[in-house]
Each structure stands twice: as structure tokens, then as C-alpha cells.
Amino acid sequence: MTRRIIVIGGGWAGLAAAATAASNGAEVVLLEARRELGGRARTEAVDGFMFNQGAHALYAGFEGMRVLRGLGIEPKGNKPPLKGYGRLRGKVGLMPGTPLDSIRSPMIGLGAKVQLGKLLANPKKVLRTEMIGRSMQQWIEEQVSNADARLILAMVARTATYQDDLNSVAACVGVPQTIGALTDGVLYLDGGWQQIVNALRNIATEAGVKIDTDAKVESLNDIDDCDAVIIASGGPSHAAKLLGNRSTLVGEWAAAAQPVYASSLDLGLRSLPVPQRRFCLGVDSPLYFSTHTPSAKLAPDGCELVHVLRYGDAPGDPRAEMDELLDDAQPGWQEQVLAERYGKRWLVAHDRPTPEQGPLTNRPGPAIPDCDNVFVAGDWVGAHGLLGDAALASGRDAALAALTLM
Ligand SMILES: Cc1cc2nc3c(=O)[nH]c(=O)nc-3n(C[C@H](O)[C@H](O)[C@H](O)COP(=O)(O)OP(=O)(O)OC[C@H]3O[C@@H](n4cnc5c(N)ncnc54)[C@H](O)[C@@H]3O)c2cc1C
């Protein structure tokens, strides 16, 4: 008998779930509240610049890539060069990103270079260090004693995990994420993350998924008769609301969740005032600036697309801090602006992997133990990856779990 599955939400998680379920023979309906699919992976064209919802990079060696390739999708884009700059104590300098740059970098002293060099020379050895029960911050402090070496490690970990508060992140998750991001790199995608949204939608529709947009679900009571429902439309508190009194466990997951936020400034520039400084991170401040062109096709010919982030959700408006980083890294940038979008406190992930929770195998879902035939998917769910990787992997795994029913 054909299984009938309803997927709520048309972001990466819902699309991966729908494409996986339908490719395996299920009859699938996907319900999306908005007119467009993609959720936080949507890309918006502004005056010819393709703006993702803030800086988005696809981790080249993680689970999301395996999910996409499993569905026959080969993402198109390029890895940005490793060479980058950092800003420490108000000064911008070459970052010790590669062994040669490390020797040349004026940013940190010899003591910090030696400690970082020893630690990062052998990534496999790093993965054998003791991590269980520790936060990322504790782990960093155990590995290096030099204050600047600690700041550099925290900066790299922040960029790889999107987490501002490293005391609240499990080392056993954050360290492999950071080492994987450093060794395998990331991809900036041609046309933005919409490329993957479109590819997933095409695979889903070719496999027979019926997609209804402008179809907001308020409660599972509104759902037609089916064999399984996959909730891929929000975090645990949203799932708890849709479920009503069907599950108490999801309410507990919601109470424990610690969402991750960032503020984002997206810019289309005529050109970069300092062309060699394409990438600059705050070493002693949680700030990110990266030029996503020309690694990816995202701007009219010759123009540049820049993303600036302020990690975390500190009170107040971080816009001035972000402008300051740009002033230091790219003086005169304001005269080059052709397109601009700024957003405060964007939701990056519905939950973070805390030291108390431990490995990702302890994360909720996709199955809901006290509620049969309903599954969850999203960047807070399942045993694989963070952020977009978790969304894709939990979408796939929720579909596979729903298919084993009956
Ligand atoms: C600034 C920023 C930077 C990021 N950078 C990265 C990065 O570099 N790398 C990375 O891997 N990840 C990154 N992420 C995270 C990534 O965007 C998300 O993890 C991923 O897109 C989440 O996909 P999702 O399908 O789980 O959720 P969403 O994309 O939120 O999709 C949920 C969908 O459900 C729909 N919906 C909501 N309510 C209902 C309802 N009641 N009924 C029907 N439909 C509903 C929504 O409209 C939406 O389309 C970033 C996020 C942000 C905000």
C-alpha cells in the first residue's frame, strides 16, 4: 500500500523530507505557509544582487552534502580562498590562516603562533582530545594558554558554528564542526541558496509531490487523513503548538531550547575599496565580513556582494559595530553601495548543542516518542550536523522513519 505523508513547511528540511519520501514511493503533500518555498534558505534579488538571508555557506564535507548528493544534487559554487584578515584591538591585519600567513601575520606574537601551530598542525590529533562534558570555551582554554591564541581559536569556532556564546556549546559537537569546516572548507553557491531550494523542489515535483503554497497549518487537527505527518515548519515551541495535547515531550523540548541569533547586513557594492581584503573577522568582537563574489555568481559583472554579521543577540542595535568593522576593513565602502539590506536578530537556529546535552545523538527527533506517526525535522533535530546540515539530514531521516510505518 502507498504511504500517504503530509509535510508541513517548505524550507530545506521540508523539501528534503518530501523529496526523500516521494522518491521512495510515498504519496506526499507539502504545505507551505508563504507564497514562496525556501524559508531561511530563500535568496532575494535586489537590484541584480542575489541576497541570501544573511551570510550563508554550505559546509563542503558535512552531512548536508551527503543528503543532497543522495538525491542527485551537485551544488554549484566555489570555496572562498583561505587567505583572510582579522581585526584585533582596533587594527586590521593578515590572519594566521595558513602556515605561511601565520609566519607573516603581524597580528599575534610568537607565543600565540607556536601554540596555534602545534594545535592545528594535526587536525586528527585535535579530534582525539577530551571533549565530553566540556563547553567549547573550556576546551579552548584547556588547549592553549596564550590569551591571543584563545581569541583566535574562539573566532574560528564562532565562524564555523555561528555561536557567539561558546560557553553554551558542547565541545564534542563544536570542535569536529570547526575542524571539518577548516579542512573541508565551505561553498558559496551560484545564485545563492535558492539554487538548492529549486533543485529540491524539482526533484520533489518530479517524484510526484503535490506542493501547496499559501497553506498555513494552524493545528494538526486541520490535516487531512494520512499515515504520517512531518513537521518541518519551525522549532520545538511551534511543533508543540501544532501538536496541542498530543505530546508533552515536545513541550519539554521547547522549554529546554536555546535559539541562536545573528544580525545581518547585506551589501551590493560597485567595487571593494581594498580589493585584497575580501574577508575580515573580528578577533576580539563577534563580527564577520566576507565578500561572497566572485567565488559565487551573485552580482552583476564586476560588482561585489558582501555579507556582514554580528553573532548573538546582545541587547541594543549592533549596526554601528558592523559599520565600524567595514570602516576598518574597507574604508570608503559607503560610496560604493548599490544595494543594502539590514536585519536585526535573525533566527539562525532553533536550538544549540549544549555541553549538558552532549553528542548530537542526544538531540530530539525525528521521532516523537510520546506521539505516533508524527515526526519533526529542522535545524534543532536529529543526530547529524548543525544549521542547514541538520535541516537536510533531519528532513531525510524523518522521511525514512515515516516510510517504515505500517
Ligand atoms: C543569518 C543566517 C545565516 C545562516 N548561515 C548559515 C550557514 O552559513 N550555513 C548553514 O548551514 N546554515 C546557515 N543558516 C541556517 C539555515 O538557514 C537554516 O538552518 C535552514 O535554512 C533551516 O531550514 P528549515 O527548513 O529547517 O527551516 P526554515 O527555512 O525556517 O523553513 C520553515 C518553513 O516552514 C514554513 N512555515 C512556518 N510555519 C508554517 C505553518 N504554520 N504552516 C506551513 N508552513 C509553515 C516557513 O514559511 C518556511 O518556509 C543561517 C541562518 C541565518 C538566519
mmCIF file of N, CA and C in Angstrom, residues 287-364:
data_model
loop_
_atom_site.group_PDB
_atom_site.id
_atom_site.type_symbol
_atom_site.label_atom_id
_atom_site.label_comp_id
_atom_site.label_asym_id
_atom_site.label_seq_id
_atom_site.Cartn_x
_atom_site.Cartn_y
_atom_site.Cartn_z
ATOM 1 N N LEU A 287 32.217 39.552 15.101
ATOM 2 C CA LEU A 287 31.822 40.150 13.821
ATOM 3 C C LEU A 287 32.446 39.396 12.649
ATOM 4 N N TYR A 288 31.728 39.392 11.522
ATOM 5 C CA TYR A 288 32.142 38.680 10.312
ATOM 6 C C TYR A 288 31.902 39.581 9.127
ATOM 7 N N PHE A 289 32.890 39.635 8.225
ATOM 8 C CA PHE A 289 32.698 40.333 6.945
ATOM 9 C C PHE A 289 33.297 39.446 5.868
ATOM 10 N N SER A 290 32.500 39.106 4.856
ATOM 11 C CA SER A 290 33.043 38.291 3.772
ATOM 12 C C SER A 290 32.423 38.714 2.447
ATOM 13 N N THR A 291 33.247 38.690 1.404
ATOM 14 C CA THR A 291 32.792 39.003 0.054
ATOM 15 C C THR A 291 32.477 37.669 -0.622
ATOM 16 N N HIS A 292 31.226 37.457 -0.944
ATOM 17 C CA HIS A 292 30.831 36.140 -1.474
ATOM 18 C C HIS A 292 31.009 36.050 -2.995
ATOM 19 N N THR A 293 31.321 37.197 -3.638
ATOM 20 C CA THR A 293 31.721 37.175 -5.048
ATOM 21 C C THR A 293 33.247 37.255 -5.079
ATOM 22 N N PRO A 294 33.963 36.808 -6.103
ATOM 23 C CA PRO A 294 33.426 36.095 -7.248
ATOM 24 C C PRO A 294 33.377 34.588 -7.037
ATOM 25 N N SER A 295 33.602 34.114 -5.783
ATOM 26 C CA SER A 295 33.527 32.658 -5.543
ATOM 27 C C SER A 295 32.188 32.128 -6.042
ATOM 28 N N ALA A 296 31.141 32.921 -5.881
ATOM 29 C CA ALA A 296 29.825 32.516 -6.387
ATOM 30 C C ALA A 296 29.270 33.629 -7.261
ATOM 31 N N LYS A 297 28.464 33.227 -8.242
ATOM 32 C CA LYS A 297 27.838 34.220 -9.129
ATOM 33 C C LYS A 297 26.620 34.802 -8.409
ATOM 34 N N LEU A 298 26.768 36.016 -7.891
ATOM 35 C CA LEU A 298 25.714 36.610 -7.059
ATOM 36 C C LEU A 298 25.484 38.089 -7.357
ATOM 37 N N ALA A 299 26.236 38.638 -8.317
ATOM 38 C CA ALA A 299 26.177 40.085 -8.540
ATOM 39 C C ALA A 299 26.350 40.388 -10.019
ATOM 40 N N PRO A 300 25.903 41.578 -10.457
ATOM 41 C CA PRO A 300 26.177 41.977 -11.837
ATOM 42 C C PRO A 300 27.697 41.993 -12.085
ATOM 43 N N ASP A 301 28.093 41.817 -13.340
ATOM 44 C CA ASP A 301 29.524 41.724 -13.695
ATOM 45 C C ASP A 301 30.342 42.842 -13.051
ATOM 46 N N GLY A 302 31.427 42.451 -12.419
ATOM 47 C CA GLY A 302 32.365 43.426 -11.853
ATOM 48 C C GLY A 302 31.974 43.922 -10.470
ATOM 49 N N CYS A 303 30.722 43.701 -10.058
ATOM 50 C CA CYS A 303 30.286 44.179 -8.735
ATOM 51 C C CYS A 303 30.558 43.106 -7.673
ATOM 52 N N GLU A 304 30.443 43.494 -6.422
ATOM 53 C CA GLU A 304 30.755 42.580 -5.321
ATOM 54 C C GLU A 304 29.569 42.470 -4.363
ATOM 55 N N LEU A 305 29.346 41.276 -3.855
ATOM 56 C CA LEU A 305 28.303 41.085 -2.838
ATOM 57 C C LEU A 305 28.971 40.739 -1.505
ATOM 58 N N VAL A 306 28.618 41.522 -0.504
ATOM 59 C CA VAL A 306 29.274 41.425 0.807
ATOM 60 C C VAL A 306 28.235 41.097 1.874
ATOM 61 N N HIS A 307 28.591 40.177 2.786
ATOM 62 C CA HIS A 307 27.738 39.929 3.958
ATOM 63 C C HIS A 307 28.521 40.297 5.222
ATOM 64 N N VAL A 308 27.854 41.010 6.111
ATOM 65 C CA VAL A 308 28.445 41.323 7.424
ATOM 66 C C VAL A 308 27.501 40.739 8.469
ATOM 67 N N LEU A 309 28.075 40.092 9.477
ATOM 68 C CA LEU A 309 27.246 39.509 10.543
ATOM 69 C C LEU A 309 27.735 39.988 11.895
ATOM 70 N N ARG A 310 26.782 40.103 12.812
ATOM 71 C CA ARG A 310 27.129 40.266 14.229
ATOM 72 C C ARG A 310 26.488 39.069 14.919
ATOM 73 N N TYR A 311 27.313 38.137 15.372
ATOM 74 C CA TYR A 311 26.785 36.925 16.002
ATOM 75 C C TYR A 311 26.113 37.256 17.335
ATOM 76 N N GLY A 312 25.100 36.455 17.695
ATOM 77 C CA GLY A 312 24.467 36.579 19.001
ATOM 78 C C GLY A 312 23.332 37.586 19.006
ATOM 79 N N ASP A 313 22.714 37.749 20.188
ATOM 80 C CA ASP A 313 21.584 38.680 20.296
ATOM 81 C C ASP A 313 21.767 39.607 21.490
ATOM 82 N N ALA A 314 22.946 40.227 21.535
ATOM 83 C CA ALA A 314 23.222 41.194 22.606
ATOM 84 C C ALA A 314 22.196 42.314 22.517
ATOM 85 N N PRO A 315 21.816 42.905 23.690
ATOM 86 C CA PRO A 315 20.816 43.977 23.652
ATOM 87 C C PRO A 315 21.331 45.167 22.847
ATOM 88 N N GLY A 316 20.399 45.966 22.314
ATOM 89 C CA GLY A 316 20.797 47.154 21.544
ATOM 90 C C GLY A 316 20.930 46.830 20.072
ATOM 91 N N ASP A 317 21.298 47.861 19.318
ATOM 92 C CA ASP A 317 21.396 47.720 17.863
ATOM 93 C C ASP A 317 22.875 47.594 17.470
ATOM 94 N N PRO A 318 23.253 46.456 16.893
ATOM 95 C CA PRO A 318 24.683 46.267 16.579
ATOM 96 C C PRO A 318 25.131 46.907 15.271
ATOM 97 N N ARG A 319 24.239 47.660 14.603
ATOM 98 C CA ARG A 319 24.580 48.180 13.275
ATOM 99 C C ARG A 319 25.883 49.004 13.305
ATOM 100 N N ALA A 320 26.049 49.848 14.364
ATOM 101 C CA ALA A 320 27.235 50.708 14.408
ATOM 102 C C ALA A 320 28.517 49.863 14.471
ATOM 103 N N GLU A 321 28.472 48.753 15.251
ATOM 104 C CA GLU A 321 29.656 47.866 15.334
ATOM 105 C C GLU A 321 29.996 47.292 13.964
ATOM 106 N N MET A 322 28.935 46.958 13.207
ATOM 107 C CA MET A 322 29.144 46.335 11.893
ATOM 108 C C MET A 322 29.734 47.359 10.925
ATOM 109 N N ASP A 323 29.214 48.578 10.963
ATOM 110 C CA ASP A 323 29.755 49.645 10.104
ATOM 111 C C ASP A 323 31.222 49.908 10.442
ATOM 112 N N GLU A 324 31.543 49.841 11.747
ATOM 113 C CA GLU A 324 32.921 50.104 12.170
ATOM 114 C C GLU A 324 33.893 49.076 11.602
ATOM 115 N N LEU A 325 33.466 47.806 11.597
ATOM 116 C CA LEU A 325 34.345 46.774 11.023
ATOM 117 C C LEU A 325 34.576 47.078 9.543
ATOM 118 N N LEU A 326 33.494 47.481 8.850
ATOM 119 C CA LEU A 326 33.627 47.825 7.422
ATOM 120 C C LEU A 326 34.536 49.042 7.241
ATOM 121 N N ASP A 327 34.374 50.043 8.116
ATOM 122 C CA ASP A 327 35.227 51.240 8.011
ATOM 123 C C ASP A 327 36.699 50.849 8.134
ATOM 124 N N ASP A 328 36.985 49.897 9.037
ATOM 125 C CA ASP A 328 38.380 49.498 9.250
ATOM 126 C C ASP A 328 38.902 48.612 8.121
ATOM 127 N N ALA A 329 38.041 47.693 7.643
ATOM 128 C CA ALA A 329 38.499 46.730 6.631
ATOM 129 C C ALA A 329 38.394 47.308 5.218
ATOM 130 N N GLN A 330 37.369 48.137 4.980
ATOM 131 C CA GLN A 330 37.100 48.656 3.633
ATOM 132 C C GLN A 330 36.758 50.142 3.714
ATOM 133 N N PRO A 331 37.745 50.997 4.106
ATOM 134 C CA PRO A 331 37.427 52.431 4.248
ATOM 135 C C PRO A 331 36.897 52.997 2.928
ATOM 136 N N GLY A 332 35.807 53.757 3.009
ATOM 137 C CA GLY A 332 35.200 54.337 1.794
ATOM 138 C C GLY A 332 34.119 53.450 1.194
ATOM 139 N N TRP A 333 33.729 52.386 1.913
ATOM 140 C CA TRP A 333 32.739 51.440 1.366
ATOM 141 C C TRP A 333 31.399 52.110 1.081
ATOM 142 N N GLN A 334 31.030 53.129 1.903
ATOM 143 C CA GLN A 334 29.694 53.748 1.738
ATOM 144 C C GLN A 334 29.495 54.314 0.328
ATOM 145 N N GLU A 335 30.574 54.810 -0.267
ATOM 146 C CA GLU A 335 30.442 55.415 -1.603
ATOM 147 C C GLU A 335 30.213 54.355 -2.683
ATOM 148 N N GLN A 336 30.411 53.093 -2.337
ATOM 149 C CA GLN A 336 30.300 52.017 -3.335
ATOM 150 C C GLN A 336 28.955 51.287 -3.277
ATOM 151 N N VAL A 337 28.084 51.689 -2.325
ATOM 152 C CA VAL A 337 26.867 50.888 -2.099
ATOM 153 C C VAL A 337 25.833 51.061 -3.223
ATOM 154 N N LEU A 338 25.422 49.939 -3.811
ATOM 155 C CA LEU A 338 24.356 49.949 -4.822
ATOM 156 C C LEU A 338 23.069 49.321 -4.280
ATOM 157 N N ALA A 339 23.225 48.405 -3.338
ATOM 158 C CA ALA A 339 22.048 47.750 -2.738
ATOM 159 C C ALA A 339 22.371 47.419 -1.292
ATOM 160 N N GLU A 340 21.362 47.490 -0.420
ATOM 161 C CA GLU A 340 21.634 47.274 1.005
ATOM 162 C C GLU A 340 20.413 46.680 1.679
ATOM 163 N N ARG A 341 20.673 45.755 2.587
ATOM 164 C CA ARG A 341 19.577 45.222 3.416
ATOM 165 C C ARG A 341 20.142 44.948 4.807
ATOM 166 N N TYR A 342 19.406 45.352 5.831
ATOM 167 C CA TYR A 342 19.885 45.143 7.207
ATOM 168 C C TYR A 342 18.776 44.494 8.025
ATOM 169 N N GLY A 343 19.129 43.499 8.789
ATOM 170 C CA GLY A 343 18.138 42.855 9.651
ATOM 171 C C GLY A 343 18.726 42.571 11.021
ATOM 172 N N LYS A 344 17.951 42.943 12.064
ATOM 173 C CA LYS A 344 18.417 42.736 13.442
ATOM 174 C C LYS A 344 17.884 41.419 13.961
ATOM 175 N N ARG A 345 18.707 40.641 14.634
ATOM 176 C CA ARG A 345 18.280 39.468 15.391
ATOM 177 C C ARG A 345 17.519 38.471 14.522
ATOM 178 N N TRP A 346 18.191 37.959 13.514
ATOM 179 C CA TRP A 346 17.588 36.917 12.688
ATOM 180 C C TRP A 346 17.789 35.570 13.364
ATOM 181 N N LEU A 347 16.807 34.730 13.245
ATOM 182 C CA LEU A 347 16.920 33.397 13.845
ATOM 183 C C LEU A 347 17.831 32.528 12.971
ATOM 184 N N VAL A 348 18.943 32.116 13.537
ATOM 185 C CA VAL A 348 19.885 31.267 12.785
ATOM 186 C C VAL A 348 19.556 29.790 13.008
ATOM 187 N N ALA A 349 19.295 29.415 14.256
ATOM 188 C CA ALA A 349 18.945 28.018 14.554
ATOM 189 C C ALA A 349 17.993 27.993 15.747
ATOM 190 N N HIS A 350 17.086 27.029 15.743
ATOM 191 C CA HIS A 350 16.083 26.957 16.817
ATOM 192 C C HIS A 350 16.661 26.452 18.129
ATOM 193 N N ASP A 351 17.845 25.835 18.073
ATOM 194 C CA ASP A 351 18.451 25.309 19.308
ATOM 195 C C ASP A 351 19.944 25.164 19.077
ATOM 196 N N ARG A 352 20.691 25.045 20.176
ATOM 197 C CA ARG A 352 22.136 24.849 20.057
ATOM 198 C C ARG A 352 22.510 23.580 20.828
ATOM 199 N N PRO A 353 23.618 22.957 20.471
ATOM 200 C CA PRO A 353 24.023 21.747 21.196
ATOM 201 C C PRO A 353 24.766 22.128 22.473
ATOM 202 N N THR A 354 24.140 21.974 23.608
ATOM 203 C CA THR A 354 24.756 22.441 24.861
ATOM 204 C C THR A 354 25.683 21.377 25.441
ATOM 205 N N PRO A 355 26.628 21.791 26.308
ATOM 206 C CA PRO A 355 27.520 20.812 26.949
ATOM 207 C C PRO A 355 26.719 19.774 27.748
ATOM 208 N N GLU A 356 25.607 20.198 28.375
ATOM 209 C CA GLU A 356 24.799 19.265 29.181
ATOM 210 C C GLU A 356 24.163 18.201 28.285
ATOM 211 N N GLN A 357 23.767 18.605 27.074
ATOM 212 C CA GLN A 357 23.115 17.650 26.167
ATOM 213 C C GLN A 357 24.123 16.637 25.624
ATOM 214 N N GLY A 358 25.354 17.088 25.375
ATOM 215 C CA GLY A 358 26.396 16.193 24.868
ATOM 216 C C GLY A 358 26.283 15.966 23.377
ATOM 217 N N PRO A 359 26.585 14.739 22.911
ATOM 218 C CA PRO A 359 26.635 14.495 21.469
ATOM 219 C C PRO A 359 25.286 14.685 20.782
ATOM 220 N N LEU A 360 25.324 14.870 19.469
ATOM 221 C CA LEU A 360 24.091 15.140 18.721
ATOM 222 C C LEU A 360 23.116 13.970 18.753
ATOM 223 N N THR A 361 23.617 12.774 19.082
ATOM 224 C CA THR A 361 22.699 11.634 19.179
ATOM 225 C C THR A 361 21.684 11.849 20.307
ATOM 226 N N ASN A 362 21.964 12.800 21.218
ATOM 227 C CA ASN A 362 21.002 13.095 22.298
ATOM 228 C C ASN A 362 19.988 14.164 21.905
ATOM 229 N N ARG A 363 20.083 14.678 20.678
ATOM 230 C CA ARG A 363 19.160 15.747 20.268
ATOM 231 C C ARG A 363 17.768 15.151 20.003
ATOM 232 N N PRO A 364 16.706 15.969 20.118
ATOM 233 C CA PRO A 364 15.352 15.454 19.873
ATOM 234 C C PRO A 364 15.139 14.963 18.442
#
